Amino acid sequence: MNVDIKTLISMLPLGTVIIASIISWSQVTLSTELNEENIAENEAQIKENAETIQDLDKKVSIVELKIDSMQDDIRGARADTTLIINMLRESSK
């Protein structure tokens, strides 16, 4: 009976290592699965954000064109106003 107890006691460290390895493996596997799910979700979000960015870029381009057109209109109106003021000054002399 002493040999059996000594054998069991000598196998305890090996059993502990095996159990710890199994627990670690299961944790790594679970962590890997969670990371894969997160990666898939992040890829979908990145794709959605890229599409949103493209839409916003298009809108910004349109707004820039409108602003440029408005600036041209304002310059034209300013030039016309200056011309009218000068004509009025000339006619009142």
mmCIF file of N, CA and C in Angstrom:
data_model
loop_
_atom_site.group_PDB
_atom_site.id
_atom_site.type_symbol
_atom_site.label_atom_id
_atom_site.label_comp_id
_atom_site.label_asym_id
_atom_site.label_seq_id
_atom_site.Cartn_x
_atom_site.Cartn_y
_atom_site.Cartn_z
ATOM 1 N N MET A 1 0.823 -1.191 0.000
ATOM 2 C CA MET A 1 0.000 0.000 0.000
ATOM 3 C C MET A 1 0.869 1.257 0.000
ATOM 4 N N ASN A 2 2.013 1.228 0.613
ATOM 5 C CA ASN A 2 2.925 2.364 0.644
ATOM 6 C C ASN A 2 3.405 2.729 -0.747
ATOM 7 N N VAL A 3 3.640 1.746 -1.567
ATOM 8 C CA VAL A 3 4.110 1.997 -2.929
ATOM 9 C C VAL A 3 3.010 2.687 -3.719
ATOM 10 N N ASP A 4 1.803 2.268 -3.539
ATOM 11 C CA ASP A 4 0.700 2.881 -4.257
ATOM 12 C C ASP A 4 0.519 4.346 -3.869
ATOM 13 N N ILE A 5 0.649 4.647 -2.595
ATOM 14 C CA ILE A 5 0.492 6.025 -2.132
ATOM 15 C C ILE A 5 1.656 6.871 -2.654
ATOM 16 N N LYS A 6 2.875 6.305 -2.607
ATOM 17 C CA LYS A 6 4.039 7.028 -3.119
ATOM 18 C C LYS A 6 3.891 7.274 -4.620
ATOM 19 N N THR A 7 3.380 6.290 -5.308
ATOM 20 C CA THR A 7 3.178 6.434 -6.752
ATOM 21 C C THR A 7 2.143 7.514 -7.036
ATOM 22 N N LEU A 8 1.049 7.497 -6.271
ATOM 23 C CA LEU A 8 0.017 8.513 -6.449
ATOM 24 C C LEU A 8 0.550 9.906 -6.135
ATOM 25 N N ILE A 9 1.302 9.997 -5.047
ATOM 26 C CA ILE A 9 1.851 11.290 -4.655
ATOM 27 C C ILE A 9 2.851 11.785 -5.697
ATOM 28 N N SER A 10 3.646 10.883 -6.246
ATOM 29 C CA SER A 10 4.626 11.296 -7.254
ATOM 30 C C SER A 10 3.952 11.690 -8.563
ATOM 31 N N MET A 11 2.731 11.216 -8.802
ATOM 32 C CA MET A 11 2.010 11.546 -10.032
ATOM 33 C C MET A 11 1.182 12.830 -9.893
ATOM 34 N N LEU A 12 1.030 13.340 -8.666
ATOM 35 C CA LEU A 12 0.243 14.552 -8.456
ATOM 36 C C LEU A 12 0.762 15.741 -9.270
ATOM 37 N N PRO A 13 2.070 16.013 -9.284
ATOM 38 C CA PRO A 13 2.530 17.145 -10.095
ATOM 39 C C PRO A 13 2.206 16.967 -11.584
ATOM 40 N N LEU A 14 2.347 15.763 -12.081
ATOM 41 C CA LEU A 14 2.030 15.503 -13.473
ATOM 42 C C LEU A 14 0.533 15.693 -13.732
ATOM 43 N N GLY A 15 -0.287 15.229 -12.823
ATOM 44 C CA GLY A 15 -1.736 15.405 -12.955
ATOM 45 C C GLY A 15 -2.119 16.877 -12.905
ATOM 46 N N THR A 16 -1.455 17.632 -12.034
ATOM 47 C CA THR A 16 -1.716 19.065 -11.929
ATOM 48 C C THR A 16 -1.358 19.779 -13.238
ATOM 49 N N VAL A 17 -0.209 19.393 -13.807
ATOM 50 C CA VAL A 17 0.216 19.983 -15.072
ATOM 51 C C VAL A 17 -0.782 19.653 -16.176
ATOM 52 N N ILE A 18 -1.245 18.424 -16.213
ATOM 53 C CA ILE A 18 -2.205 18.013 -17.249
ATOM 54 C C ILE A 18 -3.517 18.777 -17.101
ATOM 55 N N ILE A 19 -4.017 18.889 -15.884
ATOM 56 C CA ILE A 19 -5.274 19.612 -15.643
ATOM 57 C C ILE A 19 -5.105 21.092 -15.980
ATOM 58 N N ALA A 20 -3.987 21.680 -15.570
ATOM 59 C CA ALA A 20 -3.733 23.086 -15.883
ATOM 60 C C ALA A 20 -3.623 23.292 -17.391
ATOM 61 N N SER A 21 -3.012 22.348 -18.079
ATOM 62 C CA SER A 21 -2.895 22.440 -19.538
ATOM 63 C C SER A 21 -4.260 22.380 -20.211
ATOM 64 N N ILE A 22 -5.114 21.506 -19.722
ATOM 65 C CA ILE A 22 -6.468 21.395 -20.281
ATOM 66 C C ILE A 22 -7.241 22.696 -20.058
ATOM 67 N N ILE A 23 -7.138 23.228 -18.849
ATOM 68 C CA ILE A 23 -7.829 24.490 -18.548
ATOM 69 C C ILE A 23 -7.284 25.615 -19.422
ATOM 70 N N SER A 24 -5.953 25.692 -19.532
ATOM 71 C CA SER A 24 -5.346 26.739 -20.365
ATOM 72 C C SER A 24 -5.763 26.587 -21.818
ATOM 73 N N TRP A 25 -5.775 25.380 -22.327
ATOM 74 C CA TRP A 25 -6.169 25.138 -23.716
ATOM 75 C C TRP A 25 -7.612 25.585 -23.964
ATOM 76 N N SER A 26 -8.488 25.261 -23.014
ATOM 77 C CA SER A 26 -9.886 25.659 -23.196
ATOM 78 C C SER A 26 -10.028 27.179 -23.153
ATOM 79 N N GLN A 27 -9.256 27.841 -22.299
ATOM 80 C CA GLN A 27 -9.309 29.299 -22.244
ATOM 81 C C GLN A 27 -8.771 29.919 -23.531
ATOM 82 N N VAL A 28 -7.698 29.367 -24.051
ATOM 83 C CA VAL A 28 -7.132 29.873 -25.299
ATOM 84 C C VAL A 28 -8.113 29.657 -26.450
ATOM 85 N N THR A 29 -8.744 28.508 -26.482
ATOM 86 C CA THR A 29 -9.714 28.221 -27.532
ATOM 87 C C THR A 29 -10.895 29.178 -27.458
ATOM 88 N N LEU A 30 -11.401 29.387 -26.266
ATOM 89 C CA LEU A 30 -12.520 30.316 -26.081
ATOM 90 C C LEU A 30 -12.113 31.735 -26.474
ATOM 91 N N SER A 31 -10.943 32.148 -26.053
ATOM 92 C CA SER A 31 -10.444 33.481 -26.391
ATOM 93 C C SER A 31 -10.283 33.626 -27.901
ATOM 94 N N THR A 32 -9.797 32.599 -28.558
ATOM 95 C CA THR A 32 -9.631 32.635 -30.010
ATOM 96 C C THR A 32 -10.976 32.761 -30.700
ATOM 97 N N GLU A 33 -11.957 32.034 -30.250
ATOM 98 C CA GLU A 33 -13.294 32.112 -30.851
ATOM 99 C C GLU A 33 -13.893 33.508 -30.663
ATOM 100 N N LEU A 34 -13.724 34.065 -29.468
ATOM 101 C CA LEU A 34 -14.234 35.417 -29.221
ATOM 102 C C LEU A 34 -13.525 36.438 -30.098
ATOM 103 N N ASN A 35 -12.217 36.277 -30.256
ATOM 104 C CA ASN A 35 -11.460 37.195 -31.111
ATOM 105 C C ASN A 35 -11.915 37.086 -32.564
ATOM 106 N N GLU A 36 -12.185 35.875 -33.026
ATOM 107 C CA GLU A 36 -12.649 35.697 -34.403
ATOM 108 C C GLU A 36 -14.000 36.385 -34.611
ATOM 109 N N GLU A 37 -14.880 36.275 -33.623
ATOM 110 C CA GLU A 37 -16.180 36.942 -33.712
ATOM 111 C C GLU A 37 -16.000 38.457 -33.728
ATOM 112 N N ASN A 38 -15.107 38.956 -32.855
ATOM 113 C CA ASN A 38 -14.852 40.392 -32.809
ATOM 114 C C ASN A 38 -14.242 40.891 -34.118
ATOM 115 N N ILE A 39 -13.359 40.103 -34.694
ATOM 116 C CA ILE A 39 -12.747 40.482 -35.964
ATOM 117 C C ILE A 39 -13.810 40.572 -37.051
ATOM 118 N N ALA A 40 -14.705 39.614 -37.094
ATOM 119 C CA ALA A 40 -15.772 39.633 -38.097
ATOM 120 C C ALA A 40 -16.667 40.856 -37.912
ATOM 121 N N GLU A 41 -17.011 41.159 -36.679
ATOM 122 C CA GLU A 41 -17.838 42.336 -36.397
ATOM 123 C C GLU A 41 -17.100 43.618 -36.784
ATOM 124 N N ASN A 42 -15.805 43.689 -36.466
ATOM 125 C CA ASN A 42 -15.014 44.871 -36.803
ATOM 126 C C ASN A 42 -14.900 45.051 -38.313
ATOM 127 N N GLU A 43 -14.724 43.952 -39.048
ATOM 128 C CA GLU A 43 -14.636 44.039 -40.502
ATOM 129 C C GLU A 43 -15.941 44.571 -41.085
ATOM 130 N N ALA A 44 -17.060 44.105 -40.557
ATOM 131 C CA ALA A 44 -18.361 44.596 -41.028
ATOM 132 C C ALA A 44 -18.509 46.081 -40.714
ATOM 133 N N GLN A 45 -18.103 46.485 -39.530
ATOM 134 C CA GLN A 45 -18.195 47.896 -39.137
ATOM 135 C C GLN A 45 -17.279 48.758 -40.000
ATOM 136 N N ILE A 46 -16.095 48.260 -40.304
ATOM 137 C CA ILE A 46 -15.161 49.002 -41.154
ATOM 138 C C ILE A 46 -15.745 49.190 -42.542
ATOM 139 N N LYS A 47 -16.357 48.153 -43.071
ATOM 140 C CA LYS A 47 -16.973 48.250 -44.398
ATOM 141 C C LYS A 47 -18.103 49.284 -44.381
ATOM 142 N N GLU A 48 -18.915 49.241 -43.352
ATOM 143 C CA GLU A 48 -20.024 50.199 -43.225
ATOM 144 C C GLU A 48 -19.487 51.628 -43.097
ATOM 145 N N ASN A 49 -18.439 51.799 -42.290
ATOM 146 C CA ASN A 49 -17.841 53.124 -42.117
ATOM 147 C C ASN A 49 -17.229 53.623 -43.420
ATOM 148 N N ALA A 50 -16.614 52.735 -44.176
ATOM 149 C CA ALA A 50 -16.018 53.130 -45.460
ATOM 150 C C ALA A 50 -17.095 53.640 -46.411
ATOM 151 N N GLU A 51 -18.240 52.973 -46.432
ATOM 152 C CA GLU A 51 -19.341 53.414 -47.285
ATOM 153 C C GLU A 51 -19.867 54.777 -46.817
ATOM 154 N N THR A 52 -19.972 54.958 -45.521
ATOM 155 C CA THR A 52 -20.429 56.236 -44.975
ATOM 156 C C THR A 52 -19.448 57.344 -45.332
ATOM 157 N N ILE A 53 -18.165 57.052 -45.235
ATOM 158 C CA ILE A 53 -17.138 58.041 -45.570
ATOM 159 C C ILE A 53 -17.234 58.422 -47.041
ATOM 160 N N GLN A 54 -17.460 57.445 -47.907
ATOM 161 C CA GLN A 54 -17.608 57.745 -49.338
ATOM 162 C C GLN A 54 -18.809 58.651 -49.580
ATOM 163 N N ASP A 55 -19.910 58.355 -48.912
ATOM 164 C CA ASP A 55 -21.106 59.202 -49.048
ATOM 165 C C ASP A 55 -20.824 60.625 -48.568
ATOM 166 N N LEU A 56 -20.153 60.741 -47.439
ATOM 167 C CA LEU A 56 -19.830 62.062 -46.907
ATOM 168 C C LEU A 56 -18.863 62.816 -47.826
ATOM 169 N N ASP A 57 -17.908 62.099 -48.406
ATOM 170 C CA ASP A 57 -16.990 62.737 -49.350
ATOM 171 C C ASP A 57 -17.742 63.300 -50.548
ATOM 172 N N LYS A 58 -18.724 62.552 -51.035
ATOM 173 C CA LYS A 58 -19.530 63.031 -52.159
ATOM 174 C C LYS A 58 -20.289 64.299 -51.762
ATOM 175 N N LYS A 59 -20.880 64.280 -50.570
ATOM 176 C CA LYS A 59 -21.626 65.448 -50.100
ATOM 177 C C LYS A 59 -20.712 66.660 -49.933
ATOM 178 N N VAL A 60 -19.516 66.441 -49.412
ATOM 179 C CA VAL A 60 -18.559 67.536 -49.239
ATOM 180 C C VAL A 60 -18.191 68.120 -50.599
ATOM 181 N N SER A 61 -17.979 67.256 -51.584
ATOM 182 C CA SER A 61 -17.646 67.740 -52.928
ATOM 183 C C SER A 61 -18.771 68.598 -53.500
ATOM 184 N N ILE A 62 -20.004 68.145 -53.301
ATOM 185 C CA ILE A 62 -21.160 68.912 -53.794
ATOM 186 C C ILE A 62 -21.243 70.270 -53.096
ATOM 187 N N VAL A 63 -21.043 70.274 -51.782
ATOM 188 C CA VAL A 63 -21.095 71.526 -51.022
ATOM 189 C C VAL A 63 -19.979 72.461 -51.474
ATOM 190 N N GLU A 64 -18.792 71.921 -51.723
ATOM 191 C CA GLU A 64 -17.678 72.755 -52.188
ATOM 192 C C GLU A 64 -18.020 73.395 -53.535
ATOM 193 N N LEU A 65 -18.635 72.628 -54.429
ATOM 194 C CA LEU A 65 -19.023 73.184 -55.724
ATOM 195 C C LEU A 65 -20.066 74.283 -55.559
ATOM 196 N N LYS A 66 -21.011 74.064 -54.670
ATOM 197 C CA LYS A 66 -22.038 75.079 -54.421
ATOM 198 C C LYS A 66 -21.421 76.344 -53.844
ATOM 199 N N ILE A 67 -20.475 76.188 -52.928
ATOM 200 C CA ILE A 67 -19.815 77.349 -52.325
ATOM 201 C C ILE A 67 -19.034 78.114 -53.391
ATOM 202 N N ASP A 68 -18.322 77.384 -54.241
ATOM 203 C CA ASP A 68 -17.584 78.046 -55.322
ATOM 204 C C ASP A 68 -18.534 78.828 -56.220
ATOM 205 N N SER A 69 -19.671 78.231 -56.543
ATOM 206 C CA SER A 69 -20.656 78.901 -57.394
ATOM 207 C C SER A 69 -21.204 80.139 -56.701
ATOM 208 N N MET A 70 -21.474 80.034 -55.402
ATOM 209 C CA MET A 70 -21.986 81.178 -54.648
ATOM 210 C C MET A 70 -20.950 82.296 -54.598
ATOM 211 N N GLN A 71 -19.681 81.930 -54.433
ATOM 212 C CA GLN A 71 -18.631 82.940 -54.405
ATOM 213 C C GLN A 71 -18.565 83.670 -55.742
ATOM 214 N N ASP A 72 -18.684 82.915 -56.835
ATOM 215 C CA ASP A 72 -18.688 83.550 -58.159
ATOM 216 C C ASP A 72 -19.875 84.496 -58.298
ATOM 217 N N ASP A 73 -21.034 84.063 -57.827
ATOM 218 C CA ASP A 73 -22.230 84.916 -57.899
ATOM 219 C C ASP A 73 -22.037 86.191 -57.075
ATOM 220 N N ILE A 74 -21.456 86.052 -55.894
ATOM 221 C CA ILE A 74 -21.229 87.207 -55.022
ATOM 222 C C ILE A 74 -20.236 88.170 -55.670
ATOM 223 N N ARG A 75 -19.169 87.621 -56.268
ATOM 224 C CA ARG A 75 -18.196 88.479 -56.959
ATOM 225 C C ARG A 75 -18.877 89.254 -58.090
ATOM 226 N N GLY A 76 -19.736 88.542 -58.835
ATOM 227 C CA GLY A 76 -20.467 89.191 -59.928
ATOM 228 C C GLY A 76 -21.386 90.278 -59.414
ATOM 229 N N ALA A 77 -22.106 89.998 -58.352
ATOM 230 C CA ALA A 77 -23.022 90.987 -57.771
ATOM 231 C C ALA A 77 -22.246 92.173 -57.237
ATOM 232 N N ARG A 78 -21.101 91.905 -56.623
ATOM 233 C CA ARG A 78 -20.262 92.987 -56.088
ATOM 234 C C ARG A 78 -19.757 93.874 -57.240
ATOM 235 N N ALA A 79 -19.331 93.230 -58.321
ATOM 236 C CA ALA A 79 -18.855 94.001 -59.476
ATOM 237 C C ALA A 79 -19.988 94.822 -60.083
ATOM 238 N N ASP A 80 -21.164 94.209 -60.179
ATOM 239 C CA ASP A 80 -22.328 94.937 -60.717
ATOM 240 C C ASP A 80 -22.687 96.119 -59.823
ATOM 241 N N THR A 81 -22.659 95.922 -58.524
ATOM 242 C CA THR A 81 -22.983 96.982 -57.573
ATOM 243 C C THR A 81 -21.980 98.125 -57.690
ATOM 244 N N THR A 82 -20.709 97.769 -57.786
ATOM 245 C CA THR A 82 -19.674 98.792 -57.949
ATOM 246 C C THR A 82 -19.904 99.574 -59.232
ATOM 247 N N LEU A 83 -20.232 98.877 -60.308
ATOM 248 C CA LEU A 83 -20.506 99.536 -61.588
ATOM 249 C C LEU A 83 -21.702 100.490 -61.481
ATOM 250 N N ILE A 84 -22.767 100.046 -60.836
ATOM 251 C CA ILE A 84 -23.969 100.876 -60.668
ATOM 252 C C ILE A 84 -23.650 102.106 -59.834
ATOM 253 N N ILE A 85 -22.892 101.931 -58.764
ATOM 254 C CA ILE A 85 -22.524 103.070 -57.906
ATOM 255 C C ILE A 85 -21.691 104.071 -58.701
ATOM 256 N N ASN A 86 -20.745 103.562 -59.478
ATOM 257 C CA ASN A 86 -19.916 104.461 -60.292
ATOM 258 C C ASN A 86 -20.753 105.187 -61.341
ATOM 259 N N MET A 87 -21.717 104.494 -61.931
ATOM 260 C CA MET A 87 -22.592 105.120 -62.930
ATOM 261 C C MET A 87 -23.441 106.207 -62.282
ATOM 262 N N LEU A 88 -23.953 105.948 -61.068
ATOM 263 C CA LEU A 88 -24.735 106.939 -60.354
ATOM 264 C C LEU A 88 -23.896 108.166 -59.994
ATOM 265 N N ARG A 89 -22.681 107.930 -59.597
ATOM 266 C CA ARG A 89 -21.774 109.042 -59.282
ATOM 267 C C ARG A 89 -21.521 109.895 -60.526
ATOM 268 N N GLU A 90 -21.291 109.223 -61.633
ATOM 269 C CA GLU A 90 -21.013 109.934 -62.895
ATOM 270 C C GLU A 90 -22.237 110.729 -63.359
ATOM 271 N N SER A 91 -23.418 110.143 -63.159
ATOM 272 C CA SER A 91 -24.616 110.830 -63.623
ATOM 273 C C SER A 91 -24.981 112.018 -62.719
ATOM 274 N N SER A 92 -24.549 111.956 -61.475
ATOM 275 C CA SER A 92 -24.887 113.064 -60.559
ATOM 276 C C SER A 92 -23.897 114.201 -60.644
ATOM 277 N N LYS A 93 -22.858 114.092 -61.395
ATOM 278 C CA LYS A 93 -21.861 115.162 -61.541
ATOM 279 C C LYS A 93 -22.318 116.219 -62.468
#
